[in-house]
PDB file of C-alpha atoms in Angstrom:
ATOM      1  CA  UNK A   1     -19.547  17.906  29.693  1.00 80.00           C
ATOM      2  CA  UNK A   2     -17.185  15.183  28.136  1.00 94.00           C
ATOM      3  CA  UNK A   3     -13.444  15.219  29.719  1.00 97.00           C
ATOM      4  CA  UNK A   4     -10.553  13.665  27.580  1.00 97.00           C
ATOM      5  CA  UNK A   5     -10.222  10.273  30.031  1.00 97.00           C
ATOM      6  CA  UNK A   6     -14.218   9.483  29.574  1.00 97.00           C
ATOM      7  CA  UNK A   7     -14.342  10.289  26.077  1.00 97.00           C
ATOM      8  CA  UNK A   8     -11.269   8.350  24.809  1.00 97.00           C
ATOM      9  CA  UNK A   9     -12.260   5.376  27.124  1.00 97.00           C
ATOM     10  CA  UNK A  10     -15.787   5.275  25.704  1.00 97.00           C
ATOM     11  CA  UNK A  11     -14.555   5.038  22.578  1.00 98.00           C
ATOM     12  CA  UNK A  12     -11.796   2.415  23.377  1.00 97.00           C
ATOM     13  CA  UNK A  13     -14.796   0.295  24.824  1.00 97.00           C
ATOM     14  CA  UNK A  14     -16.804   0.541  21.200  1.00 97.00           C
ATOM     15  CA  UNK A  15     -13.926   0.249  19.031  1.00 97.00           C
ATOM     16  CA  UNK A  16     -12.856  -2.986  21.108  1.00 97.00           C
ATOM     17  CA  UNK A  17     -16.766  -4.400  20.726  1.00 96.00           C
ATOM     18  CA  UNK A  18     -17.177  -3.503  16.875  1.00 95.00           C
ATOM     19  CA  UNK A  19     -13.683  -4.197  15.513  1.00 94.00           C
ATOM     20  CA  UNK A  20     -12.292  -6.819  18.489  1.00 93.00           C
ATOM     21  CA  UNK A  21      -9.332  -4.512  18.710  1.00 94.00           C
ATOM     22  CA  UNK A  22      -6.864  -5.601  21.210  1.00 96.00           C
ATOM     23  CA  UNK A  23      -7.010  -3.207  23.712  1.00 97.00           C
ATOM     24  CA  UNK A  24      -3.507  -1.660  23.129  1.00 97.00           C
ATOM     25  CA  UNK A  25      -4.887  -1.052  19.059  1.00 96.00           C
ATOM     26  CA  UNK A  26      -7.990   0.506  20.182  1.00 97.00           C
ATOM     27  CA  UNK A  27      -6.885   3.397  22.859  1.00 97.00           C
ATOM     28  CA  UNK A  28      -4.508   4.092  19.771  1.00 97.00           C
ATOM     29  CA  UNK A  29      -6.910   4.562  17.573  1.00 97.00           C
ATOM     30  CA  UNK A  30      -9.300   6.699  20.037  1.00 97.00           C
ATOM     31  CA  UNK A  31      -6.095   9.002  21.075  1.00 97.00           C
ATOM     32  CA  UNK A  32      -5.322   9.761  17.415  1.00 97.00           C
ATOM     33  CA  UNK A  33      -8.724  10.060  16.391  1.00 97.00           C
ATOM     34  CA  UNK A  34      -9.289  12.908  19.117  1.00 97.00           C
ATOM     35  CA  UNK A  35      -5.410  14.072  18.558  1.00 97.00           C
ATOM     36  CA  UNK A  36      -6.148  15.083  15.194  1.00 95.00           C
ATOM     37  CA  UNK A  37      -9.175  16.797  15.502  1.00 96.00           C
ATOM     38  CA  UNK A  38      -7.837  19.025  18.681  1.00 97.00           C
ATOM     39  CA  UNK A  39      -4.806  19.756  16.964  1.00 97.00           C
ATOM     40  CA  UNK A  40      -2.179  18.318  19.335  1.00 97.00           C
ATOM     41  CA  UNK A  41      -0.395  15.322  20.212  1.00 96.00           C
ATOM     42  CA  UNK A  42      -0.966  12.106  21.666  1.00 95.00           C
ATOM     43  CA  UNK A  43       1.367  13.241  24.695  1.00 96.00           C
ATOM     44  CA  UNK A  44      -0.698  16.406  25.373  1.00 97.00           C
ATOM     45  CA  UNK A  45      -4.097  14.265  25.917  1.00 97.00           C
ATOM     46  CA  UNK A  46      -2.293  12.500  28.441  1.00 94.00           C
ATOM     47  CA  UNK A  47      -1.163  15.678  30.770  1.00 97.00           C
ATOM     48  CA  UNK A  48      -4.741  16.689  30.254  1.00 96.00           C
ATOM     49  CA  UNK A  49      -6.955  14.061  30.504  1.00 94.00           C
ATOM     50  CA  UNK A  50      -8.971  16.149  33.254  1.00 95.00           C
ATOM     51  CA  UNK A  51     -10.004  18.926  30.185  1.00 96.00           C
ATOM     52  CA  UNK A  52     -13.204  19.321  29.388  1.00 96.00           C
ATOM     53  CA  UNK A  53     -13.952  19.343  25.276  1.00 96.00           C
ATOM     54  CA  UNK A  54     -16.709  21.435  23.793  1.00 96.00           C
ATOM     55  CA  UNK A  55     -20.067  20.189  22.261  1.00 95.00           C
ATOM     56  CA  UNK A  56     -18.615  20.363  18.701  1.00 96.00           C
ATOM     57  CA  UNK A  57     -15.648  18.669  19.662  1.00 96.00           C
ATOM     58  CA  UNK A  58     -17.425  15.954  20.490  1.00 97.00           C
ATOM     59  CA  UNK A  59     -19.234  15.870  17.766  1.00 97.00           C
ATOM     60  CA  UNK A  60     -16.848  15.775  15.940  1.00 97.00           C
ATOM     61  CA  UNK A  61     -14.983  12.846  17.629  1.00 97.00           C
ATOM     62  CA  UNK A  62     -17.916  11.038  17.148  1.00 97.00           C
ATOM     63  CA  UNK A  63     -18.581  11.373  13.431  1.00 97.00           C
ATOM     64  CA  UNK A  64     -14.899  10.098  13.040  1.00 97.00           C
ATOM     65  CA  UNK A  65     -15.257   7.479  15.464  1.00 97.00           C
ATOM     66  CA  UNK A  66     -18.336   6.735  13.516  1.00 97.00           C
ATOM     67  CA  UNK A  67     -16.790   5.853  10.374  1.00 97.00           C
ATOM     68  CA  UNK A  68     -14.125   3.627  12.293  1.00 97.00           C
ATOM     69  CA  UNK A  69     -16.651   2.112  13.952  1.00 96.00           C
ATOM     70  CA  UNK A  70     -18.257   1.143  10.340  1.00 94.00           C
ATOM     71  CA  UNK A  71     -14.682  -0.826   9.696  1.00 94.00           C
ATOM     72  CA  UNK A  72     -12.960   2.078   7.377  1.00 96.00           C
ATOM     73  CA  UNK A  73      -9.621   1.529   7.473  1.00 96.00           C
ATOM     74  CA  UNK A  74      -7.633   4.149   9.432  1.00 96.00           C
ATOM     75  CA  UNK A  75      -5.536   5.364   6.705  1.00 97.00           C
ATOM     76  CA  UNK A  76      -8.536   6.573   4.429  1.00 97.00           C
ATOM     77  CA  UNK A  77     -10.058   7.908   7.523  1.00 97.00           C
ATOM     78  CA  UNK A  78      -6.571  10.117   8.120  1.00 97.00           C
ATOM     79  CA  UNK A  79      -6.055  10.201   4.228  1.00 97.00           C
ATOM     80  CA  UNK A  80      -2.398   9.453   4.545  1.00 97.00           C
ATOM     81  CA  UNK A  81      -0.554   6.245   4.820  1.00 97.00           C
ATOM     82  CA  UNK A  82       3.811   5.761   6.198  1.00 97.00           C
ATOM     83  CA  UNK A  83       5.568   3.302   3.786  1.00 98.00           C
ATOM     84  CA  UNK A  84       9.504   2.759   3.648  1.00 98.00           C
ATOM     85  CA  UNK A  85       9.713   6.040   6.255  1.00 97.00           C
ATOM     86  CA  UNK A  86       7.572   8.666   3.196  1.00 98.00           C
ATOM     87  CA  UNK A  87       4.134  10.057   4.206  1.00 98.00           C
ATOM     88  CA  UNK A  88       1.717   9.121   1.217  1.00 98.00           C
ATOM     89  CA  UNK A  89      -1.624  10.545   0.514  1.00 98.00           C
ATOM     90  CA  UNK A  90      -4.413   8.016  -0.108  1.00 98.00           C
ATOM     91  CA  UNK A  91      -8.108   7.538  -1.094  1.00 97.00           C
ATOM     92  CA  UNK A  92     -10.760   5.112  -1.549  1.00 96.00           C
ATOM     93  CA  UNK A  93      -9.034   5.294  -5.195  1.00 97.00           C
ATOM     94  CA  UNK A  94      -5.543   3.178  -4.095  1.00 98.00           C
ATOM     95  CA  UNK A  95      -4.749   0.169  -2.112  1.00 97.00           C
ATOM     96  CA  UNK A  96      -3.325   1.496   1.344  1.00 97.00           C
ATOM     97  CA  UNK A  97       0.382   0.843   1.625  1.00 97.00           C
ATOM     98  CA  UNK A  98       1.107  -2.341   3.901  1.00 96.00           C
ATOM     99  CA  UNK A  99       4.342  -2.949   5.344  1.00 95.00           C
ATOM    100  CA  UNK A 100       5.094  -6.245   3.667  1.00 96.00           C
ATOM    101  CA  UNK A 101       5.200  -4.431   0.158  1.00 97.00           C
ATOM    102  CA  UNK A 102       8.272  -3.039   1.914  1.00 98.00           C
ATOM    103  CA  UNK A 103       9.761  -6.026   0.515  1.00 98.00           C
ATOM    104  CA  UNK A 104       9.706  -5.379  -2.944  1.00 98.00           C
ATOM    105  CA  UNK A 105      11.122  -2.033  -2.864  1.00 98.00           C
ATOM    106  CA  UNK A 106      14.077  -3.528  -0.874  1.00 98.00           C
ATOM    107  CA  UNK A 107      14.808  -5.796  -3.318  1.00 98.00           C
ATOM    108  CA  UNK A 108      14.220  -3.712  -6.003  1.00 98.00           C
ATOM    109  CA  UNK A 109      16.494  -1.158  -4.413  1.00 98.00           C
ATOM    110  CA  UNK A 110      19.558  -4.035  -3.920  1.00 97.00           C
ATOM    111  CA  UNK A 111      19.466  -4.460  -8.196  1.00 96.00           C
ATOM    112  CA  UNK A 112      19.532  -0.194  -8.559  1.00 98.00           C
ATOM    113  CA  UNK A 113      22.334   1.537  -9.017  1.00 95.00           C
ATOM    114  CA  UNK A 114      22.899   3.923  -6.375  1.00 93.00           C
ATOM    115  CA  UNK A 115      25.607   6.390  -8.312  1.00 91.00           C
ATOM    116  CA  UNK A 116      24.404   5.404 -12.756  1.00 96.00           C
ATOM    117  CA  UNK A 117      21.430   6.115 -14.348  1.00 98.00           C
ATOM    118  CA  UNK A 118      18.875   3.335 -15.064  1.00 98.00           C
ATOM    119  CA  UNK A 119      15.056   2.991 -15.639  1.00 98.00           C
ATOM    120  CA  UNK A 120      12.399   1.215 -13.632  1.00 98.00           C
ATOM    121  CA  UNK A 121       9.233   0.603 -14.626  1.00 98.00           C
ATOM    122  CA  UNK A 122       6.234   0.527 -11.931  1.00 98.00           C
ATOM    123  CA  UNK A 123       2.998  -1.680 -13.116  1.00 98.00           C
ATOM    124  CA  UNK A 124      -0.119  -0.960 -11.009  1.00 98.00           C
ATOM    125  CA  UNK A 125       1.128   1.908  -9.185  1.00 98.00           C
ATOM    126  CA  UNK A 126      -1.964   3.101  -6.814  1.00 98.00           C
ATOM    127  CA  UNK A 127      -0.451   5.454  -4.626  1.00 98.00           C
ATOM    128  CA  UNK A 128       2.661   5.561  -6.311  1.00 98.00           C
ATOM    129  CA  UNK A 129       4.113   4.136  -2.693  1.00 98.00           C
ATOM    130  CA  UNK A 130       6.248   1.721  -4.765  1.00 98.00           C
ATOM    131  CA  UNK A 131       7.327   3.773  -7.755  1.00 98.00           C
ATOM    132  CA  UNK A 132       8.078   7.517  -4.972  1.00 98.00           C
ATOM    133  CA  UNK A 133      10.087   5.146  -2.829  1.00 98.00           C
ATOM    134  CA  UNK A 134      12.367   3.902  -5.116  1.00 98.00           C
ATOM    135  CA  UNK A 135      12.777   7.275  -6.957  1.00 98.00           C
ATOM    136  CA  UNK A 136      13.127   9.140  -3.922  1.00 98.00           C
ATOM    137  CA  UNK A 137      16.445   6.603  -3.166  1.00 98.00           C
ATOM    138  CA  UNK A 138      17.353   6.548  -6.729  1.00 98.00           C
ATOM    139  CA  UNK A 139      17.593  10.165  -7.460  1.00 97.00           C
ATOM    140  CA  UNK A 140      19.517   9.399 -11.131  1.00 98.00           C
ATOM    141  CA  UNK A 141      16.801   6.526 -11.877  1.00 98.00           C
ATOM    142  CA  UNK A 142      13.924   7.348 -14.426  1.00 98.00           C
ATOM    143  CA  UNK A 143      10.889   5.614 -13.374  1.00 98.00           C
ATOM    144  CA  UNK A 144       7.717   5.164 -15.183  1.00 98.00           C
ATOM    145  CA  UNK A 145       4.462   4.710 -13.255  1.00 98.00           C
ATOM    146  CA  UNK A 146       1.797   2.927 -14.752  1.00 98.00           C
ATOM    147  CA  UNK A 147      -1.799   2.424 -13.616  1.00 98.00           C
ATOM    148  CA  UNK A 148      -5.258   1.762 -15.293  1.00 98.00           C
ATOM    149  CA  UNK A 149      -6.975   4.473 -12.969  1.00 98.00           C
ATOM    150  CA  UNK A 150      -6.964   7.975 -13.867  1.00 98.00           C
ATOM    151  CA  UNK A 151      -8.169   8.725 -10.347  1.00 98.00           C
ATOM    152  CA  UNK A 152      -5.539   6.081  -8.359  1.00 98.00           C
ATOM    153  CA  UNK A 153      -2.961   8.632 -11.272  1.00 98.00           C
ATOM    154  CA  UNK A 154      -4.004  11.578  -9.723  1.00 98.00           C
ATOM    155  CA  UNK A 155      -3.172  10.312  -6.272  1.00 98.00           C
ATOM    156  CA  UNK A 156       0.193   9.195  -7.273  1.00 98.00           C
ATOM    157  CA  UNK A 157       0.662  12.615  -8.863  1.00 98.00           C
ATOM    158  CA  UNK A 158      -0.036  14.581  -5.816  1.00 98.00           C
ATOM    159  CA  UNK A 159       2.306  12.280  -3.638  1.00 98.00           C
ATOM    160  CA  UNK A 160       5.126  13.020  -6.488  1.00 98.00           C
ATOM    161  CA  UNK A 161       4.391  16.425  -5.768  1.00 98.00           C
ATOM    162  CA  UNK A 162       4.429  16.740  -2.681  1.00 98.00           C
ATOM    163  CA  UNK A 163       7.549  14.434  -1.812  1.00 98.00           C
ATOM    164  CA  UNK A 164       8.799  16.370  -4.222  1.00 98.00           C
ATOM    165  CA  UNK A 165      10.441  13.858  -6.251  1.00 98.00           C
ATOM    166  CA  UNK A 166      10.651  14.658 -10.284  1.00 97.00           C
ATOM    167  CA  UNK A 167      11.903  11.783 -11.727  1.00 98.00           C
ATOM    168  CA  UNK A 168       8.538   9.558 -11.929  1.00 98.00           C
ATOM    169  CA  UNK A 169       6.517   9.744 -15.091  1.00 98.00           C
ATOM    170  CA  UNK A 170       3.333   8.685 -15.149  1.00 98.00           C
ATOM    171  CA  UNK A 171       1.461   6.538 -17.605  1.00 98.00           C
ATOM    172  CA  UNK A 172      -2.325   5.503 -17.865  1.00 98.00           C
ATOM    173  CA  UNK A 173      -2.569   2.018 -19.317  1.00 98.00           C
ATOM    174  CA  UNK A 174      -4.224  -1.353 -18.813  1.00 96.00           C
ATOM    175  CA  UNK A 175      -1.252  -3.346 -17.966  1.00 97.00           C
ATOM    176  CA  UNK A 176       1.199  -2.904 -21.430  1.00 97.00           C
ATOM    177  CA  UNK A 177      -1.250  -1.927 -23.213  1.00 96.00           C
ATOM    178  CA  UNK A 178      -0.092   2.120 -23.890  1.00 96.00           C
ATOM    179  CA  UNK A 179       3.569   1.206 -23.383  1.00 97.00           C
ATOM    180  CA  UNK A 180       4.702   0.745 -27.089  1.00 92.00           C
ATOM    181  CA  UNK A 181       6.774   3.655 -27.048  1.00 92.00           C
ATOM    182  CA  UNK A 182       8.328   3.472 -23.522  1.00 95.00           C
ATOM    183  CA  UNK A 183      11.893   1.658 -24.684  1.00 96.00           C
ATOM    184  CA  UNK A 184      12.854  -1.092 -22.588  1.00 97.00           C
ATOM    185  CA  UNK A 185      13.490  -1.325 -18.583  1.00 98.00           C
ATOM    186  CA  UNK A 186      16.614  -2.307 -16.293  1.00 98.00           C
ATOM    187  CA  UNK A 187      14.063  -3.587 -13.754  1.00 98.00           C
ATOM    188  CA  UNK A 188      10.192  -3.577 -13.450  1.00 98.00           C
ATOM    189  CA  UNK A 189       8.203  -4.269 -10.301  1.00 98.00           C
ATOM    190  CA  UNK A 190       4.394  -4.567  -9.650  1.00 98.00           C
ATOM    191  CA  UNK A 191       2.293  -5.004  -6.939  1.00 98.00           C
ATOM    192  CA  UNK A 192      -0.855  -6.512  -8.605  1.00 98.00           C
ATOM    193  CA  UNK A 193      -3.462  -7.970  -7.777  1.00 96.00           C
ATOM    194  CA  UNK A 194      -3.846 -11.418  -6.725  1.00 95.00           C
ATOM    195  CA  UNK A 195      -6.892 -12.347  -4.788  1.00 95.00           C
ATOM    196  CA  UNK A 196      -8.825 -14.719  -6.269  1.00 93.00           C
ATOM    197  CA  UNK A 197     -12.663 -12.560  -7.139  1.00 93.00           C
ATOM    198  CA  UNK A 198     -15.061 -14.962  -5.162  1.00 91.00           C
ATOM    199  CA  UNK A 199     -12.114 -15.215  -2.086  1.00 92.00           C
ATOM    200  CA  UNK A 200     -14.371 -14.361   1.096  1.00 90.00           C
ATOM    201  CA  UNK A 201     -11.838 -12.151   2.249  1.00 87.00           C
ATOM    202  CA  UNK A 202     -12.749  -9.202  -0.364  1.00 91.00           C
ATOM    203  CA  UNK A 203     -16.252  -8.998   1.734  1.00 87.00           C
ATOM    204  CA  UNK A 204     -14.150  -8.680   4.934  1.00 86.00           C
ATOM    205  CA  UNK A 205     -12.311  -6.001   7.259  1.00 84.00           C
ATOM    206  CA  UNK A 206     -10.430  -3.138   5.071  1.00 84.00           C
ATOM    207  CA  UNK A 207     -10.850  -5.371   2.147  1.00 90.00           C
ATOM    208  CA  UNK A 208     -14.453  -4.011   1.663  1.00 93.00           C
ATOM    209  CA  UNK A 209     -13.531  -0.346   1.486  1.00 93.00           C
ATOM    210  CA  UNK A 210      -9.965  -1.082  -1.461  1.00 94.00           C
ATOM    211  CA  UNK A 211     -10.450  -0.878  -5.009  1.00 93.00           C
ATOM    212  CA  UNK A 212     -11.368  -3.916  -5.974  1.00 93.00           C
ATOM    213  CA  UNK A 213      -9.801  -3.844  -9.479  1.00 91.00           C
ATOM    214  CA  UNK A 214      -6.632  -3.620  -7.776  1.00 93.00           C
ATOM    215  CA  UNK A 215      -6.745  -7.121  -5.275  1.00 93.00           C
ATOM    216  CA  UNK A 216      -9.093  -9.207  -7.306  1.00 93.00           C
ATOM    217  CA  UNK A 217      -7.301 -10.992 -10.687  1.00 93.00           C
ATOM    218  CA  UNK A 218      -9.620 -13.607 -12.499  1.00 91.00           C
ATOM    219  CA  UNK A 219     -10.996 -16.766 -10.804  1.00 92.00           C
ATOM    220  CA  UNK A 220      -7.784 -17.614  -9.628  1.00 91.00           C
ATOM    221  CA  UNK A 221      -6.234 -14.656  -8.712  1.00 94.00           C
ATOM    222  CA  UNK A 222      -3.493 -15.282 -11.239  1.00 96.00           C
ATOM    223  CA  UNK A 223      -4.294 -13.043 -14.179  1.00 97.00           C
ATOM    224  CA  UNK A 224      -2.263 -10.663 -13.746  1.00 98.00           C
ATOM    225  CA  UNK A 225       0.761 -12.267 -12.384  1.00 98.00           C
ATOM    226  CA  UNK A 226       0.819 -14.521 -15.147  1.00 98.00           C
ATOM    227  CA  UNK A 227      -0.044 -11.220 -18.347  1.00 98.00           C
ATOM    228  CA  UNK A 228       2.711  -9.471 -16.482  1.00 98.00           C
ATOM    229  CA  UNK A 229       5.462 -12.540 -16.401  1.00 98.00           C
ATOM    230  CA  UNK A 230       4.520 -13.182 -20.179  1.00 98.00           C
ATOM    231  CA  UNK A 231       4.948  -9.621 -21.352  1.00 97.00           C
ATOM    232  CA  UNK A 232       7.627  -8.024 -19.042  1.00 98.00           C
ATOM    233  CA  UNK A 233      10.707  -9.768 -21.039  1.00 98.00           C
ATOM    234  CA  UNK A 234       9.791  -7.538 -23.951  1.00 97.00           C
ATOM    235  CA  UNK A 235      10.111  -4.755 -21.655  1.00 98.00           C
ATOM    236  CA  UNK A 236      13.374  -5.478 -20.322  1.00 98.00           C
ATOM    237  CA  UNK A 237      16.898  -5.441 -21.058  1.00 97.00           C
ATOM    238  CA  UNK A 238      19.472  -7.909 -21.469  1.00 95.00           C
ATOM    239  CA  UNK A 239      20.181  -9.071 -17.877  1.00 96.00           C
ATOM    240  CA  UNK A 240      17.170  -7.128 -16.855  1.00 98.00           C
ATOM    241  CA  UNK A 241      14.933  -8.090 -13.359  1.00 98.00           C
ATOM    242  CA  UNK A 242      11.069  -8.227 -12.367  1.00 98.00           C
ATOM    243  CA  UNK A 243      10.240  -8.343  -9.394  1.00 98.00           C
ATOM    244  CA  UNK A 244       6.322  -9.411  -8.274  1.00 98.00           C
ATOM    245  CA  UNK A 245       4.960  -8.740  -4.998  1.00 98.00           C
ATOM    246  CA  UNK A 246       2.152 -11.903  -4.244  1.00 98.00           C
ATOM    247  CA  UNK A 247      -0.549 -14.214  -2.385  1.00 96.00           C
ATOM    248  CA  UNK A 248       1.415 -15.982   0.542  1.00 95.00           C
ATOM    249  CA  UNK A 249       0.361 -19.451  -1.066  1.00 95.00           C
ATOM    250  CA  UNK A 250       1.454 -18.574  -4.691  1.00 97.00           C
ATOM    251  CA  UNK A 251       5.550 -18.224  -4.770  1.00 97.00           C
ATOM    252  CA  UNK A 252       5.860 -22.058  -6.527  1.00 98.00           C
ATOM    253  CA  UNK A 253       3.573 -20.939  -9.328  1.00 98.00           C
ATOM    254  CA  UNK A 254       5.352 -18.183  -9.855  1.00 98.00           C
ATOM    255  CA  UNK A 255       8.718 -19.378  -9.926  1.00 98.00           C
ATOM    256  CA  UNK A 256       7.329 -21.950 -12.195  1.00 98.00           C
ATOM    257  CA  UNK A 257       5.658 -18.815 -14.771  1.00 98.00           C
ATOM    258  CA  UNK A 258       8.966 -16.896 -14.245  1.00 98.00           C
ATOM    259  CA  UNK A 259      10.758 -19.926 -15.736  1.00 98.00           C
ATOM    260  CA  UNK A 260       8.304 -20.757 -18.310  1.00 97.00           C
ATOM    261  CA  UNK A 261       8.761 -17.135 -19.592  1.00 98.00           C
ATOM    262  CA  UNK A 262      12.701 -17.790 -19.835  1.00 97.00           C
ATOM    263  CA  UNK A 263      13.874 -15.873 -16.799  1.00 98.00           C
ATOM    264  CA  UNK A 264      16.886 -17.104 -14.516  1.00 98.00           C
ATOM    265  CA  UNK A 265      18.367 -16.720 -11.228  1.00 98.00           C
ATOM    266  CA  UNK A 266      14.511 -17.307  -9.576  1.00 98.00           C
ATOM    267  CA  UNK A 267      14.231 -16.514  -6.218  1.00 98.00           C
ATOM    268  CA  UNK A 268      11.536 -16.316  -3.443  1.00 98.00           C
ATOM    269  CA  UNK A 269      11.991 -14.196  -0.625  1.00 98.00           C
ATOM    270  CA  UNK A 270       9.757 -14.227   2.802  1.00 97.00           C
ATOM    271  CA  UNK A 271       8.759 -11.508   4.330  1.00 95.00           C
ATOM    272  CA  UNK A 272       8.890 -10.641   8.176  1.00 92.00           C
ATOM    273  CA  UNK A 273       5.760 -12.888   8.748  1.00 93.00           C
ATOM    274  CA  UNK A 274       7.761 -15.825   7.025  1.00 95.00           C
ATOM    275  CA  UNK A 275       5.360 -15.715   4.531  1.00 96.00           C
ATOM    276  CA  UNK A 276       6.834 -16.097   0.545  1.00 98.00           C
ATOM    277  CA  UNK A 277       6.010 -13.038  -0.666  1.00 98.00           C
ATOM    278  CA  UNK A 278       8.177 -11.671  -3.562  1.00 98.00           C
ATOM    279  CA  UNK A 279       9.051 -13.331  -5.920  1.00 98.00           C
ATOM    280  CA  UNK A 280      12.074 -12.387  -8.762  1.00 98.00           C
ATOM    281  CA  UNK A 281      14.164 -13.290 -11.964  1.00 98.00           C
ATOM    282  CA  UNK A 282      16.269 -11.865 -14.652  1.00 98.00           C
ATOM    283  CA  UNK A 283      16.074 -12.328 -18.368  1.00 96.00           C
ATOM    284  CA  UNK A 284      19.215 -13.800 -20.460  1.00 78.00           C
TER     285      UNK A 284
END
């Protein structure tokens, strides 16, 4: 029989040799990875380390293991993703969440009105992380949630539902494409994608298990950066702000789209890395 010690350290040992895991990441993984499927918590495998686990169990374990072993990302593994503090459901249909699109809803959230009514538009939602966050801080807000993937829709949907936060609407469109009718927007924010599609990093690590429609833009990852700068003043009102989430090597072609496009008040803002990541302007 398999005790708890042998069987997390075994897999600690593989998931270090497959995945070079520092050590610390790997007996993480291993203890929720066998958490989860026993139904307790990390601090119960500890007082019983000496237990024995059953055949199925351990087969179990395994099959799990298996896939991380295989390089799928954690989060699909689990199905569920923490961003800004909310629990999100996610699939092989959405990007996973990553900490550094924190960013964006913080400065997003410093233009909102806390106390008046305004509308925010999300482009490229995915999980909806984004678009739930700042609705769930922004109760009087009306946000609109766009994405060109019914499925990556239906994920967002579910997370609306089960946050329980009603003021998101959700829109399937190819960029602006199906937003004729939407009115215009006190702020909009996107998250797209801005990999370039031969970068060698799409073959690599979690990158090879993400959507790739929603991290690879064009040959230089700009497309969509650029189609959303063009068309978002349309979208906005007077004084209104976009805010774009991208590449850590692409902030001075932004600023110098944003103010090609007519916006003002251009700023760059690094994330905890000290990488430029977001990017921002308003229109006149």
């Amino acid at each position: 029989m398999t005790t708890v010690l042998a069987c997390l350290k075994n897999a600690q040992t593989r998931l270090i040799q497959a995945l070079d895991l520092r050590t610390s990441d790997a007996r993480l993984e291993a203890q929720l990875f066998l958490a989860q499927i026993l139904g307790v918590n990390r601090a119960w495998l500890l007082a019983h380390d000496d237990d024995e686990l059953t055949a199925s169990q351990v087969t179990q374990f395994e099959a799990t293991l298996n896939r991380r072993l295989e390089g799928e990302p954690v989060a699909y593994i689990f199905g569920e993703k923490e961003f800004y503090g909310l629990r999100f459901k996610v699939s092989p249909a959405v990007l996973i969440p990553r900490p550094e699109t924190e960013l964006l809803v913080e400065l997003a959230l410093a233009r909102l009105p806390l106390n008046t009514p305004c509308r925010v538009l999300d482009l490229g939602t995915g999980s909806g992380a984004i678009a739930l966050t700042l609705a769930n801080l922004r109760p009087l807000a009306e946000v609109v949630a766009v994405d060109v993937s019914a499925d990556a829709l239906h994920v967002a949907a579910d997370n609306a539902a089960q946050l329980g936060v009603p003021n998101v609407r959700f829109i399937q469109s190819d960029w602006f494409s199906q937003l004729g009718t939407v009115g215009k927007f006190d702020a909009i924010v996107s998250n797209p994608p801005y990999i370039a599609v031969h970068d060698r990093h799409l073959s690599q690590g979690d990158l090879r298990f993400e959507p790739l429609h929603a991290l690879a833009s064009g040959q230089s990852g700009y497309d969509a950066l650029d189609l959303i700068i063009q068309h978002a003043p349309d979208l906005l009102c007077s004084a209104g702000w976009l805010g774009l989430e991208h590449g850590y090597d692409q902030g001075a072609h932004v600023r110098a789209a944003l103010s090609q496009a007519g916006f003002q008040a251009i700023m760059t803002q690094r994330d905890l890395a000290g990488v430029e990541r977001a990017t921002s302007g308003t229109v006149g």
